[in-house]
Structure formats: structure tokens, C-alpha cells
Amino acid sequence: AEAMAASHASGFPTEGRCSYYVEKKKRFCRMVVAAGKRFCGEHAGAAEEENSRKRILCPLDPKHTVYEDQLTKHLKKCNSREKPKPDFFIQDINAGLKDEAGIPEQLVPISSLSEEQLENLIKKLRKASEGLNSTLKGRIMSHPALYDALNDPKNGDCATKHLKQQASILGNIEKLKLLGPRRCFVEFGAGKGKLSHWVDIALKDAEKVHFILVEKVTTRFKVDGKHRKKNAVFERVQIDIQHLCLNKIPVLREGTLPVVGIGKHLCGVATDLALRCLVETYAASFEQRNEEPLAKRIKNDKTEKEINTLAKEGNETNVPQKWNPVAGIVIALCCHHRCDWRHYVGKDYFRALGLGAAEFYYFQRMSSWATCGMRKTSLEALSVSTKNIVNQNDDGDEHEDGGHRSLEDSTESLPGILTVEEKKKIGHLCKLLIDQGRIQYLQQKGFSPALQYYVDPLVSLENVLLTALPTHSSSPEITG
């Protein structure tokens, strides 16, 4: 390092390094060069001996260059080339209706609305929310699988916060009788895969357990290598939920393995895409199977005792029961300000209330007041947002306090007609209304859904859990 510093100071490149002087950085390029060469591949065009070969920008990704005479060869192996799509990729399969009108273009930021316009929006919100119970039931739970991790003295605040959330989600999965053998857990927005990891630990030696971890970006620090090897199979699928067709994944092709959809802090639009992926795209693909008698099919599938019991009950009453390949859904909600009307599953619910794309857009933006309304001063706001950026880097599956929000949503830039506390309440109402559309959607698709607080707001301001079971398998104990 000293030699390198010295050579730069004396105006010469380090031995074995590129001789190209980077004007912007006021130093020589530090790339290692091939034997006998003076310049690295990127700067070879500047070298006299390479002048006969021209380097051009790669058409797939202009961030790097390539020899013009080797372009054809390079395009076949360039990392930015379009990879062949897997069988389970079907363009926009979970996106909703194609002909849907999007958000009107003339919509302005909330900060540009007049006080009268804002008051009218809030009136519409209060009218639409009438009769909705704005206080959800508390279902703060834990699970012995996380006992040791939760009590580890090495934990910082951030680690404890995430462990409490994972423990409560796990406790809720168990309460819904979804934690058992012979099923497939699909974790949406899996990130490092920690939620599936704890489900796996809780299941101990349960047989025939499959995990599918859905994440659209490559993720660092995955816990995929830390799972038990026996009886459980982990499969990571890199895809946007919008294009995911679950019944094209080999293990789910037959629909004999009940699916449990799970997620921790699934950002706005991703929740809607995941719900449609499960209850429309996947469950609907097996509707033809419903013509076959349930008892016979379940006997063939050798699934759980409780499902056999349901089959008997169905036969006794001579009611044709539907076999639902989705056994349950447990998703911790997050970031309603990142929803998208085009993909929202509750459009019918909004329309029935006389609301449309424009109202949804503003309610979605105002939902952020629920998690940023406690900022008192710009200085405090700065420290909060800085803290959250650090938290997000530590565990990228949570975006509370609006790591992604633009300044137009912050409390400071709005007409001063509302107190911080009022804004917070309005934000919660917006979240509740958006979630209520999801509840109605699930009810119409044959599920018994519920919303509950699953952690204390001091642990996370994004503390609402959406759960759903197929209607025919619900019982008072589970839904109450």
C-alpha cells in the first residue's frame, strides 16, 4: 500500500497495474494488467499498441466496454444478457386486469393540494371508514423455537426487534394449525430467508416439508445453508411475484402438497401480487379437480387427519366441498404508501364505496402519516430517518418510517390544518381501508381472513398481520 501511494505521488503507476491516469480521481487506474501489457481492458483503447482494436460501449449495459471485433462473442456471455425464462415465469400473470385504467396523470403531490381539497379527501376517508373497527385485536405471540435466540445477550435492539416479529408470526402460524408436516411454505419477499428458517426449526423432524423462497433480487447474507438436511427441501426462486406461476414449480404441479403463503414485511404492491398469486393464479388452476369427490382425492393425497375429518363432515351433510390447495396465508403487512392501483386486489371494494384511482392514490400517500407522524422537528426527523437507513441495511425486509418515501409525504410539507396526532390517525385509517379491500377480496375467493396486531408498536410501527384460512376449514377457535 505504501509503495502504491508513493508511486502515485511520484507520478508513476504501480508495477503490474494499469498505466491509465484517471483525471477525475487524480490518480492512476489500479486494475491489474495482463503480462506484458500497460493498460487494463477498460483503458486499452488509450494504449498505442492497442490502437488498431477499438473498444465500444456494450449495447446491453453501457457501464462497460468491449472490443468491437469481439462484440458477437461477448453478447453471448455478457452478464447483462437476457437469461432464458424459467417455466414458472408467465409475464404479468398476477398483475390483474390488463385493460385497467391507471392513475390519472394530472394528480399532484399531497403538498400541492389546497386545504379545501385535503379536507374533502379526509371527509371521503372518514365516510368510507364508517363502521370499520379501527382497533384491531391483539395477537402478540411467541414460539419456543426462538427462545434461545431472543434471550441471547449479544443481541442489539435491531436484532431483538426482528426476532420478536419472527417469533410472533411463527406463534400465529401455529395458532392457525398451519405448522405441520406434508406441506409447502412459500415465503414471499424472502430476503435472507429468516422466516422460513425459523419455521424449519419449529418443525424439527416433520416429514415432507418444502420451502420455496421467492425474492426478485439477489440477496447477501442468506441463511439458506443453515437448515436441517433431513425431511425438508429449500428452493430459492429469483423472480418478481408479478410473473410467478406456482403450479409450474415441479413440487407444486400436482397440487397435492398444501401451500402456506408467508411473508414478513411484504411491501405494499407485493402483498397484492402475492395474494393474487396464491388465491387466483394457483388455487384457480386446480378448480377442475373440484369435480372429483373430496374424500377420494384426499385419501389419494394422504394429507392430514384434520382434512380427512373435514371430508367426512362434508360427506355427512352432502355438501360438495372444495379442495383448496392453499391451506393458509400469514403475511406481515408493510409500506402501504408503495401500493399500486393497477395491481390492488380491493378495487371492487373501493368502487362500491364510490372511490376510484385518484382517491386510492391520495389515501396511499396519506397512509405514510401513520408511521412518520411522530416526528416533531426536522432535526428529530433527520435522526430517525438516518437510524432507519442503518436498520434497513442490517435487515432489508423492513421499511418502516418510510425509507422509500419522498419528501412530499413528510409531515412538515403539508398544509398546517392538522395536528401530528390527527395525521397519525388519518394514516392508520388509510392503511385500514386499503387492508379492508384485501379482506373483502379474500372473502370473495373462499377464505376467512383477519387482521390483527402481532407486535407492540414500540417493536415496529408496521405491526399488522393479515391471516386467512380456507372458509371450509375455519373453526370458532381459529377465527375468534
Short mmCIF file of C-alpha atoms in Angstrom, two decimals:
data_model
loop_
_atom_site.label_atom_id
_atom_site.label_comp_id
_atom_site.label_asym_id
_atom_site.label_seq_id
_atom_site.Cartn_x
_atom_site.Cartn_y
_atom_site.Cartn_z
CA ALA A 1 0.00 0.00 0.00
CA GLU A 2 2.90 2.37 0.86
CA ALA A 3 4.59 1.54 -2.46
CA MET A 4 1.35 2.26 -4.29
CA ALA A 5 0.90 5.60 -2.51
CA ALA A 6 4.49 6.50 -3.23
CA SER A 7 4.26 5.65 -6.93
CA HIS A 8 1.11 7.76 -7.32
CA ALA A 9 2.75 10.63 -5.50
CA SER A 10 5.81 10.39 -7.76
CA GLY A 11 3.64 10.33 -10.89
CA PHE A 12 4.22 6.70 -11.90
CA PRO A 13 1.75 3.79 -11.91
CA THR A 14 2.34 0.87 -9.53
CA GLU A 15 4.11 -2.12 -11.11
CA GLY A 16 1.64 -4.61 -12.60
CA ARG A 17 -1.15 -2.04 -12.53
CA CYS A 18 -2.78 -0.06 -15.36
CA SER A 19 -0.90 3.00 -16.65
CA TYR A 20 -4.03 4.99 -17.43
CA TYR A 21 -4.27 8.23 -15.45
CA VAL A 22 -7.85 8.82 -14.26
CA GLU A 23 -8.24 12.60 -14.42
CA LYS A 24 -11.39 12.67 -12.29
CA LYS A 25 -9.71 10.76 -9.43
CA LYS A 26 -6.30 12.40 -9.86
CA ARG A 27 -4.56 9.01 -9.77
CA PHE A 28 -3.64 6.05 -11.96
CA CYS A 29 -6.12 3.23 -12.54
CA ARG A 30 -5.48 0.42 -10.05
CA MET A 31 -6.65 -2.52 -12.19
CA VAL A 32 -4.21 -5.41 -12.57
CA VAL A 33 -2.93 -5.78 -16.17
CA ALA A 34 -2.13 -8.90 -18.17
CA ALA A 35 1.52 -9.92 -18.51
CA GLY A 36 3.37 -7.64 -20.93
CA LYS A 37 0.51 -5.10 -21.11
CA ARG A 38 0.47 -1.50 -19.93
CA PHE A 39 -3.30 -0.98 -19.73
CA CYS A 40 -6.26 -2.88 -18.32
CA GLY A 41 -9.04 -4.00 -20.70
CA GLU A 42 -11.18 -0.98 -19.86
CA HIS A 43 -8.42 1.52 -20.79
CA ALA A 44 -6.76 -0.48 -23.56
CA GLY A 45 -8.12 1.93 -26.16
CA ALA A 46 -5.77 4.57 -24.78
CA ALA A 47 -2.69 2.45 -25.37
CA GLU A 48 -0.64 2.90 -28.55
CA GLU A 49 -0.16 -0.85 -29.02
CA GLU A 50 -3.94 -1.40 -28.83
CA ASN A 51 -4.94 1.44 -31.16
CA SER A 52 -5.76 -0.92 -34.02
CA ARG A 53 -8.55 -2.53 -31.88
CA LYS A 54 -11.42 -0.24 -30.98
CA ARG A 55 -13.38 -0.63 -27.75
CA ILE A 56 -17.06 0.28 -27.76
CA LEU A 57 -19.81 0.52 -25.11
CA CYS A 58 -21.63 -2.77 -24.56
CA PRO A 59 -25.16 -2.35 -26.03
CA LEU A 60 -26.66 -4.46 -23.18
CA ASP A 61 -25.07 -2.41 -20.41
CA PRO A 62 -23.16 0.80 -21.30
CA LYS A 63 -21.41 0.71 -17.92
CA HIS A 64 -18.69 -1.44 -19.50
CA THR A 65 -16.82 -1.62 -22.83
CA VAL A 66 -15.86 -4.42 -25.20
CA TYR A 67 -13.60 -4.89 -28.24
CA GLU A 68 -15.68 -4.10 -31.33
CA ASP A 69 -14.36 -7.16 -33.16
CA GLN A 70 -15.42 -9.40 -30.22
CA LEU A 71 -18.93 -7.98 -29.73
CA THR A 72 -20.81 -11.02 -31.07
CA LYS A 73 -18.88 -13.37 -28.78
CA HIS A 74 -19.30 -11.03 -25.81
CA LEU A 75 -23.08 -10.67 -26.20
CA LYS A 76 -23.47 -14.44 -25.76
CA LYS A 77 -21.80 -14.40 -22.34
CA CYS A 78 -22.42 -10.84 -21.06
CA ASN A 79 -23.86 -10.85 -17.52
CA SER A 80 -26.46 -8.30 -18.63
CA ARG A 81 -27.89 -10.54 -21.37
CA GLU A 82 -31.49 -11.66 -21.02
CA LYS A 83 -31.48 -15.09 -19.40
CA PRO A 84 -33.92 -17.77 -20.58
CA LYS A 85 -37.15 -17.53 -18.57
CA PRO A 86 -38.00 -20.49 -16.29
CA ASP A 87 -41.27 -22.43 -16.80
CA PHE A 88 -42.84 -20.72 -13.80
CA PHE A 89 -42.33 -17.24 -15.35
CA ILE A 90 -45.53 -16.09 -17.06
CA GLN A 91 -45.46 -12.39 -17.91
CA ASP A 92 -47.86 -10.35 -15.70
CA ILE A 93 -49.86 -13.42 -14.61
CA ASN A 94 -50.56 -11.86 -11.18
CA ALA A 95 -50.82 -8.24 -12.36
CA GLY A 96 -54.62 -8.05 -12.56
CA LEU A 97 -56.68 -6.84 -15.49
CA LYS A 98 -54.67 -5.51 -18.44
CA ASP A 99 -57.32 -3.02 -19.60
CA GLU A 100 -57.47 -1.37 -16.17
CA ALA A 101 -57.24 2.43 -16.25
CA GLY A 102 -54.18 3.55 -14.32
CA ILE A 103 -53.71 6.55 -12.04
CA PRO A 104 -54.80 9.79 -13.78
CA GLU A 105 -51.73 11.73 -14.90
CA GLN A 106 -52.89 15.10 -13.61
CA LEU A 107 -52.67 14.10 -9.92
CA VAL A 108 -50.47 16.43 -7.88
CA PRO A 109 -48.46 15.67 -4.73
CA ILE A 110 -50.36 15.99 -1.42
CA SER A 111 -48.25 19.03 -0.54
CA SER A 112 -49.71 20.85 -3.59
CA LEU A 113 -53.36 20.28 -2.59
CA SER A 114 -55.36 23.19 -1.25
CA GLU A 115 -56.71 22.94 2.30
CA GLU A 116 -60.20 22.50 0.85
CA GLN A 117 -59.12 19.60 -1.38
CA LEU A 118 -57.37 17.95 1.55
CA GLU A 119 -60.44 18.40 3.77
CA ASN A 120 -62.64 16.82 1.08
CA LEU A 121 -60.31 13.82 0.82
CA ILE A 122 -60.36 13.36 4.60
CA LYS A 123 -64.20 13.59 4.61
CA LYS A 124 -64.33 10.86 1.94
CA LEU A 125 -61.93 8.75 4.00
CA ARG A 126 -63.98 9.11 7.20
CA LYS A 127 -67.24 8.30 5.36
CA ALA A 128 -65.69 5.22 3.69
CA SER A 129 -64.30 4.05 7.05
CA GLU A 130 -67.60 4.31 8.95
CA GLY A 131 -68.39 1.05 10.70
CA LEU A 132 -64.81 -0.27 10.38
CA ASN A 133 -63.34 -1.21 13.73
CA SER A 134 -60.18 0.88 13.76
CA THR A 135 -58.73 -1.02 16.74
CA LEU A 136 -57.67 -4.49 15.70
CA LYS A 137 -57.46 -7.38 18.12
CA GLY A 138 -54.05 -8.06 19.62
CA ARG A 139 -52.45 -11.37 18.70
CA ILE A 140 -48.94 -10.79 20.04
CA MET A 141 -47.43 -14.25 20.33
CA SER A 142 -44.13 -16.06 20.62
CA HIS A 143 -42.73 -19.50 19.92
CA PRO A 144 -40.28 -21.72 21.84
CA ALA A 145 -38.19 -22.22 18.66
CA LEU A 146 -36.90 -18.65 19.10
CA TYR A 147 -36.49 -18.72 22.88
CA ASP A 148 -32.68 -19.08 22.83
CA ALA A 149 -32.22 -16.50 20.07
CA LEU A 150 -34.47 -13.98 21.85
CA ASN A 151 -32.53 -14.37 25.09
CA ASP A 152 -29.08 -14.10 23.53
CA PRO A 153 -27.27 -11.33 25.47
CA LYS A 154 -25.31 -10.40 22.30
CA ASN A 155 -28.48 -9.10 20.59
CA GLY A 156 -28.71 -5.43 19.79
CA ASP A 157 -32.04 -3.55 19.61
CA CYS A 158 -32.41 -4.23 15.90
CA ALA A 159 -31.84 -7.99 16.19
CA THR A 160 -34.31 -8.21 19.11
CA LYS A 161 -36.90 -6.24 17.12
CA HIS A 162 -36.78 -8.67 14.18
CA LEU A 163 -36.70 -11.77 16.40
CA LYS A 164 -39.83 -10.63 18.28
CA GLN A 165 -41.62 -10.19 14.97
CA GLN A 166 -40.48 -13.58 13.64
CA ALA A 167 -41.50 -15.26 16.92
CA SER A 168 -44.98 -13.71 16.80
CA ILE A 169 -45.51 -14.63 13.13
CA LEU A 170 -44.45 -18.19 13.99
CA GLY A 171 -46.81 -18.27 17.00
CA ASN A 172 -49.66 -17.09 14.77
CA ILE A 173 -48.85 -19.72 12.11
CA GLU A 174 -49.04 -22.36 14.85
CA LYS A 175 -52.29 -20.99 16.32
CA LEU A 176 -53.88 -21.31 12.88
CA LYS A 177 -52.79 -25.02 12.87
CA LEU A 178 -50.64 -24.39 9.80
CA LEU A 179 -47.37 -25.54 11.37
CA GLY A 180 -47.18 -29.20 10.44
CA PRO A 181 -45.70 -31.85 8.14
CA ARG A 182 -46.50 -32.57 4.47
CA ARG A 183 -46.88 -29.02 3.24
CA CYS A 184 -45.07 -26.34 1.25
CA PHE A 185 -44.30 -22.96 2.77
CA VAL A 186 -43.95 -20.22 0.15
CA GLU A 187 -42.15 -17.21 1.62
CA PHE A 188 -42.80 -14.09 -0.45
CA GLY A 189 -40.18 -11.33 -0.35
CA ALA A 190 -37.93 -13.81 1.42
CA GLY A 191 -34.80 -11.63 1.61
CA LYS A 192 -32.29 -13.60 3.69
CA GLY A 193 -34.90 -16.32 4.27
CA LYS A 194 -35.00 -15.95 8.05
CA LEU A 195 -38.75 -16.50 8.46
CA SER A 196 -38.58 -19.85 6.63
CA HIS A 197 -35.50 -20.70 8.70
CA TRP A 198 -37.47 -20.32 11.95
CA VAL A 199 -40.43 -22.24 10.57
CA ASP A 200 -37.99 -25.03 9.69
CA ILE A 201 -36.51 -25.03 13.23
CA ALA A 202 -40.01 -25.07 14.76
CA LEU A 203 -40.96 -28.10 12.62
CA LYS A 204 -37.97 -30.11 13.95
CA ASP A 205 -38.12 -33.50 12.21
CA ALA A 206 -41.51 -33.06 10.49
CA GLU A 207 -41.55 -35.00 7.24
CA LYS A 208 -42.10 -33.86 3.66
CA VAL A 209 -41.72 -30.14 4.28
CA HIS A 210 -40.85 -27.99 1.30
CA PHE A 211 -39.87 -24.30 1.32
CA ILE A 212 -39.98 -22.01 -1.71
CA LEU A 213 -38.26 -18.67 -1.09
CA VAL A 214 -39.41 -16.02 -3.56
CA GLU A 215 -37.20 -12.94 -3.92
CA LYS A 216 -36.73 -10.78 -7.01
CA VAL A 217 -33.19 -9.58 -6.23
CA THR A 218 -30.02 -11.44 -5.39
CA THR A 219 -29.59 -11.30 -1.63
CA ARG A 220 -26.46 -11.24 0.52
CA PHE A 221 -26.09 -12.96 3.90
CA LYS A 222 -28.73 -15.60 3.17
CA VAL A 223 -29.34 -18.21 5.88
CA ASP A 224 -30.09 -20.87 3.27
CA GLY A 225 -27.10 -23.00 4.26
CA LYS A 226 -28.14 -23.31 7.92
CA HIS A 227 -31.18 -25.57 7.54
CA ARG A 228 -31.64 -29.17 8.63
CA LYS A 229 -30.85 -31.54 5.78
CA LYS A 230 -33.40 -34.25 6.63
CA ASN A 231 -37.07 -34.16 5.52
CA ALA A 232 -37.01 -30.52 4.39
CA VAL A 233 -36.21 -29.14 0.93
CA PHE A 234 -35.39 -25.47 0.32
CA GLU A 235 -35.73 -23.92 -3.12
CA ARG A 236 -34.90 -20.27 -3.83
CA VAL A 237 -36.76 -18.70 -6.76
CA GLN A 238 -35.48 -15.38 -8.12
CA ILE A 239 -38.48 -13.74 -9.76
CA ASP A 240 -40.83 -10.77 -9.40
CA ILE A 241 -44.05 -12.05 -7.76
CA GLN A 242 -45.94 -10.38 -10.62
CA HIS A 243 -44.81 -13.12 -13.01
CA LEU A 244 -44.78 -16.17 -10.69
CA CYS A 245 -46.94 -19.15 -11.61
CA LEU A 246 -46.68 -21.51 -8.61
CA ASN A 247 -48.25 -24.56 -10.26
CA LYS A 248 -45.38 -24.63 -12.79
CA ILE A 249 -42.89 -25.27 -9.97
CA PRO A 250 -42.38 -29.07 -10.04
CA VAL A 251 -43.16 -29.77 -6.35
CA LEU A 252 -46.49 -27.89 -6.64
CA ARG A 253 -47.51 -29.15 -10.07
CA GLU A 254 -49.92 -31.79 -8.76
CA GLY A 255 -51.44 -29.59 -6.05
CA THR A 256 -51.19 -32.44 -3.54
CA LEU A 257 -48.95 -30.51 -1.12
CA PRO A 258 -51.00 -27.87 0.75
CA VAL A 259 -49.42 -24.42 0.36
CA VAL A 260 -48.96 -21.95 3.22
CA GLY A 261 -48.14 -18.44 1.97
CA ILE A 262 -45.99 -16.48 4.45
CA GLY A 263 -44.17 -13.14 4.45
CA LYS A 264 -42.56 -10.66 6.83
CA HIS A 265 -42.99 -7.03 5.83
CA LEU A 266 -44.16 -7.53 2.28
CA CYS A 267 -44.10 -4.07 0.72
CA GLY A 268 -47.43 -2.59 -0.47
CA VAL A 269 -47.86 -3.80 -4.02
CA ALA A 270 -46.02 -7.08 -3.33
CA THR A 271 -48.79 -8.10 -0.89
CA ASP A 272 -51.44 -7.68 -3.60
CA LEU A 273 -49.35 -9.60 -6.13
CA ALA A 274 -48.74 -12.40 -3.59
CA LEU A 275 -52.46 -12.68 -2.74
CA ARG A 276 -53.37 -12.91 -6.40
CA CYS A 277 -50.56 -15.40 -6.99
CA LEU A 278 -51.96 -17.68 -4.25
CA VAL A 279 -55.72 -17.40 -4.45
CA GLU A 280 -56.28 -16.63 -8.12
CA THR A 281 -53.42 -17.99 -10.20
CA TYR A 282 -52.57 -21.03 -8.06
CA ALA A 283 -55.83 -22.07 -6.37
CA ALA A 284 -57.89 -21.42 -9.52
CA SER A 285 -55.64 -23.70 -11.57
CA PHE A 286 -56.95 -26.71 -9.60
CA GLU A 287 -60.65 -25.87 -9.82
CA GLN A 288 -61.20 -28.67 -12.32
CA ARG A 289 -60.11 -31.09 -9.58
CA ASN A 290 -63.10 -29.99 -7.53
CA GLU A 291 -65.32 -32.18 -9.69
CA GLU A 292 -63.64 -35.22 -8.14
CA PRO A 293 -65.12 -36.20 -4.73
CA LEU A 294 -63.11 -34.60 -1.92
CA ALA A 295 -62.82 -37.70 0.27
CA LYS A 296 -61.41 -39.82 -2.56
CA ARG A 297 -58.92 -37.15 -3.58
CA ILE A 298 -57.74 -36.54 -0.02
CA LYS A 299 -57.33 -40.27 0.55
CA ASN A 300 -55.13 -40.38 -2.56
CA ASP A 301 -53.13 -37.38 -1.39
CA LYS A 302 -52.58 -38.88 2.10
CA THR A 303 -52.75 -35.44 3.71
CA GLU A 304 -53.66 -34.57 7.29
CA LYS A 305 -56.12 -36.13 9.73
CA GLU A 306 -57.99 -32.87 10.19
CA ILE A 307 -58.58 -32.59 6.43
CA ASN A 308 -59.93 -36.16 6.41
CA THR A 309 -62.27 -35.11 9.21
CA LEU A 310 -63.47 -32.23 7.04
CA ALA A 311 -64.06 -34.64 4.19
CA LYS A 312 -66.26 -36.81 6.45
CA GLU A 313 -68.20 -33.77 7.63
CA GLY A 314 -68.70 -32.73 4.03
CA ASN A 315 -70.00 -36.18 3.07
CA GLU A 316 -72.36 -36.37 6.04
CA THR A 317 -74.08 -33.15 5.09
CA ASN A 318 -73.89 -33.98 1.36
CA VAL A 319 -72.43 -30.54 0.66
CA PRO A 320 -69.87 -30.65 -2.17
CA GLN A 321 -66.70 -29.28 -0.55
CA LYS A 322 -63.92 -27.55 -2.43
CA TRP A 323 -60.37 -28.80 -2.07
CA ASN A 324 -58.32 -25.64 -1.60
CA PRO A 325 -54.64 -26.16 -2.41
CA VAL A 326 -53.85 -23.04 -0.31
CA ALA A 327 -54.01 -24.13 3.35
CA GLY A 328 -53.45 -20.64 4.74
CA ILE A 329 -51.89 -17.19 4.42
CA VAL A 330 -49.90 -15.33 7.11
CA ILE A 331 -48.37 -12.04 5.93
CA ALA A 332 -46.99 -9.14 7.99
CA LEU A 333 -48.07 -6.03 6.08
CA CYS A 334 -45.87 -3.06 5.32
CA CYS A 335 -45.44 0.13 3.31
CA HIS A 336 -48.98 0.91 2.16
CA HIS A 337 -47.54 4.04 0.52
CA ARG A 338 -45.94 1.69 -2.01
CA CYS A 339 -49.22 0.17 -3.18
CA ASP A 340 -50.30 0.46 -6.81
CA TRP A 341 -53.91 0.84 -8.00
CA ARG A 342 -53.15 -1.23 -11.13
CA HIS A 343 -52.36 -4.30 -9.03
CA TYR A 344 -54.53 -3.64 -5.96
CA VAL A 345 -56.87 -6.56 -5.20
CA GLY A 346 -59.51 -4.41 -3.46
CA LYS A 347 -60.61 -2.27 -6.44
CA ASP A 348 -64.22 -3.59 -6.24
CA TYR A 349 -64.36 -2.67 -2.55
CA PHE A 350 -63.18 0.89 -3.29
CA ARG A 351 -65.59 1.30 -6.21
CA ALA A 352 -68.53 0.12 -4.10
CA LEU A 353 -67.70 2.97 -1.69
CA GLY A 354 -67.72 5.45 -4.60
CA LEU A 355 -63.92 5.70 -4.60
CA GLY A 356 -61.52 5.28 -7.50
CA ALA A 357 -57.92 5.51 -8.65
CA ALA A 358 -57.46 9.15 -7.57
CA GLU A 359 -58.73 8.60 -4.00
CA PHE A 360 -56.64 5.43 -3.73
CA TYR A 361 -53.56 7.39 -4.81
CA TYR A 362 -54.05 10.04 -2.09
CA PHE A 363 -55.04 7.56 0.65
CA GLN A 364 -51.98 5.53 -0.23
CA ARG A 365 -49.76 8.61 0.16
CA MET A 366 -51.50 9.65 3.39
CA SER A 367 -51.03 6.15 4.84
CA SER A 368 -47.40 7.10 5.48
CA TRP A 369 -48.60 9.59 8.13
CA ALA A 370 -49.23 6.59 10.40
CA THR A 371 -45.51 5.83 10.59
CA CYS A 372 -43.94 9.28 10.26
CA GLY A 373 -46.45 11.35 12.27
CA MET A 374 -44.37 11.19 15.44
CA ARG A 375 -41.59 13.37 14.05
CA LYS A 376 -41.61 16.61 16.00
CA THR A 377 -38.77 18.59 14.46
CA SER A 378 -36.74 18.41 11.29
CA LEU A 379 -33.69 17.57 13.43
CA GLU A 380 -35.50 14.65 15.04
CA ALA A 381 -36.80 13.60 11.61
CA LEU A 382 -33.25 13.54 10.33
CA SER A 383 -32.02 11.36 13.19
CA VAL A 384 -35.00 8.99 12.79
CA SER A 385 -34.51 8.60 9.05
CA THR A 386 -30.75 8.11 9.45
CA LYS A 387 -31.37 5.46 12.11
CA ASN A 388 -33.81 3.66 9.83
CA ILE A 389 -31.42 3.65 6.91
CA VAL A 390 -28.95 1.84 9.20
CA ASN A 391 -31.67 -0.59 10.34
CA GLN A 392 -32.66 -1.30 6.80
CA ASN A 393 -29.13 -2.19 5.82
CA ASP A 394 -29.00 -4.52 8.80
CA ASP A 395 -32.10 -6.42 7.74
CA GLY A 396 -33.51 -5.37 4.42
CA ASP A 397 -37.01 -6.76 4.86
CA GLU A 398 -38.47 -3.80 6.72
CA HIS A 399 -39.07 -0.25 5.57
CA GLU A 400 -40.93 1.38 8.41
CA ASP A 401 -40.73 5.14 8.89
CA GLY A 402 -40.55 5.39 5.13
CA GLY A 403 -37.06 4.60 3.98
CA HIS A 404 -38.53 4.89 0.46
CA ARG A 405 -40.80 7.90 0.95
CA SER A 406 -40.23 11.11 -0.87
CA LEU A 407 -40.24 14.43 0.98
CA GLU A 408 -43.70 15.26 -0.35
CA ASP A 409 -45.16 12.83 2.19
CA SER A 410 -43.38 14.17 5.23
CA THR A 411 -45.44 15.94 7.86
CA GLU A 412 -43.56 19.22 7.50
CA SER A 413 -44.51 19.89 3.87
CA LEU A 414 -48.31 19.74 4.25
CA PRO A 415 -50.97 22.39 4.83
CA GLY A 416 -50.89 23.07 8.57
CA ILE A 417 -54.52 22.28 9.27
CA LEU A 418 -53.89 19.02 11.11
CA THR A 419 -52.01 18.18 14.28
CA VAL A 420 -49.38 15.43 14.27
CA GLU A 421 -51.78 13.21 16.22
CA GLU A 422 -54.62 13.78 13.73
CA LYS A 423 -52.32 12.97 10.82
CA LYS A 424 -51.29 9.75 12.53
CA LYS A 425 -54.95 8.70 12.97
CA ILE A 426 -55.73 9.52 9.33
CA GLY A 427 -52.68 7.48 8.25
CA HIS A 428 -53.98 4.49 10.23
CA LEU A 429 -57.45 4.88 8.67
CA CYS A 430 -55.90 4.86 5.17
CA LYS A 431 -53.98 1.66 5.96
CA LEU A 432 -57.10 0.07 7.43
CA LEU A 433 -59.23 0.94 4.37
CA ILE A 434 -56.62 -0.44 1.95
CA ASP A 435 -56.38 -3.63 4.04
CA GLN A 436 -60.17 -3.91 4.22
CA GLY A 437 -60.22 -4.18 0.41
CA ARG A 438 -57.84 -7.13 0.73
CA ILE A 439 -60.08 -8.71 3.38
CA GLN A 440 -63.13 -8.49 1.11
CA TYR A 441 -61.14 -9.90 -1.82
CA LEU A 442 -60.09 -12.93 0.24
CA GLN A 443 -63.67 -13.47 1.45
CA GLN A 444 -64.90 -13.50 -2.14
CA LYS A 445 -62.20 -16.04 -3.04
CA GLY A 446 -63.36 -18.53 -0.38
CA PHE A 447 -61.19 -17.57 2.60
CA SER A 448 -61.82 -16.46 6.19
CA PRO A 449 -59.39 -13.53 6.59
CA ALA A 450 -58.49 -11.45 9.66
CA LEU A 451 -56.27 -8.51 10.60
CA GLN A 452 -54.54 -8.36 13.96
CA TYR A 453 -51.72 -6.54 15.75
CA TYR A 454 -48.93 -9.08 16.03
CA VAL A 455 -46.28 -6.96 17.78
CA ASP A 456 -46.29 -3.90 20.00
CA PRO A 457 -45.90 -0.61 18.02
CA LEU A 458 -42.74 0.04 20.06
CA VAL A 459 -41.23 -3.02 18.35
CA SER A 460 -42.43 -1.99 14.88
CA LEU A 461 -44.84 0.65 13.64
CA GLU A 462 -45.71 -1.76 10.83
CA ASN A 463 -47.41 -4.15 13.24
CA VAL A 464 -50.42 -5.58 11.36
CA LEU A 465 -50.63 -9.25 10.37
CA LEU A 466 -53.00 -10.45 7.66
CA THR A 467 -54.10 -14.08 8.08
CA ALA A 468 -56.51 -16.22 6.07
CA LEU A 469 -57.73 -19.81 6.09
CA PRO A 470 -59.95 -21.53 3.52
CA THR A 471 -63.56 -20.96 4.65
CA HIS A 472 -64.39 -24.67 4.90
CA SER A 473 -61.53 -25.33 7.34
CA SER A 474 -62.15 -22.46 9.74
CA SER A 475 -63.45 -23.03 13.25
CA PRO A 476 -64.55 -20.61 16.00
CA GLU A 477 -61.30 -21.26 17.88
CA ILE A 478 -59.20 -20.24 14.89
CA THR A 479 -61.05 -17.17 13.69
CA GLY A 480 -62.17 -15.84 17.09
#
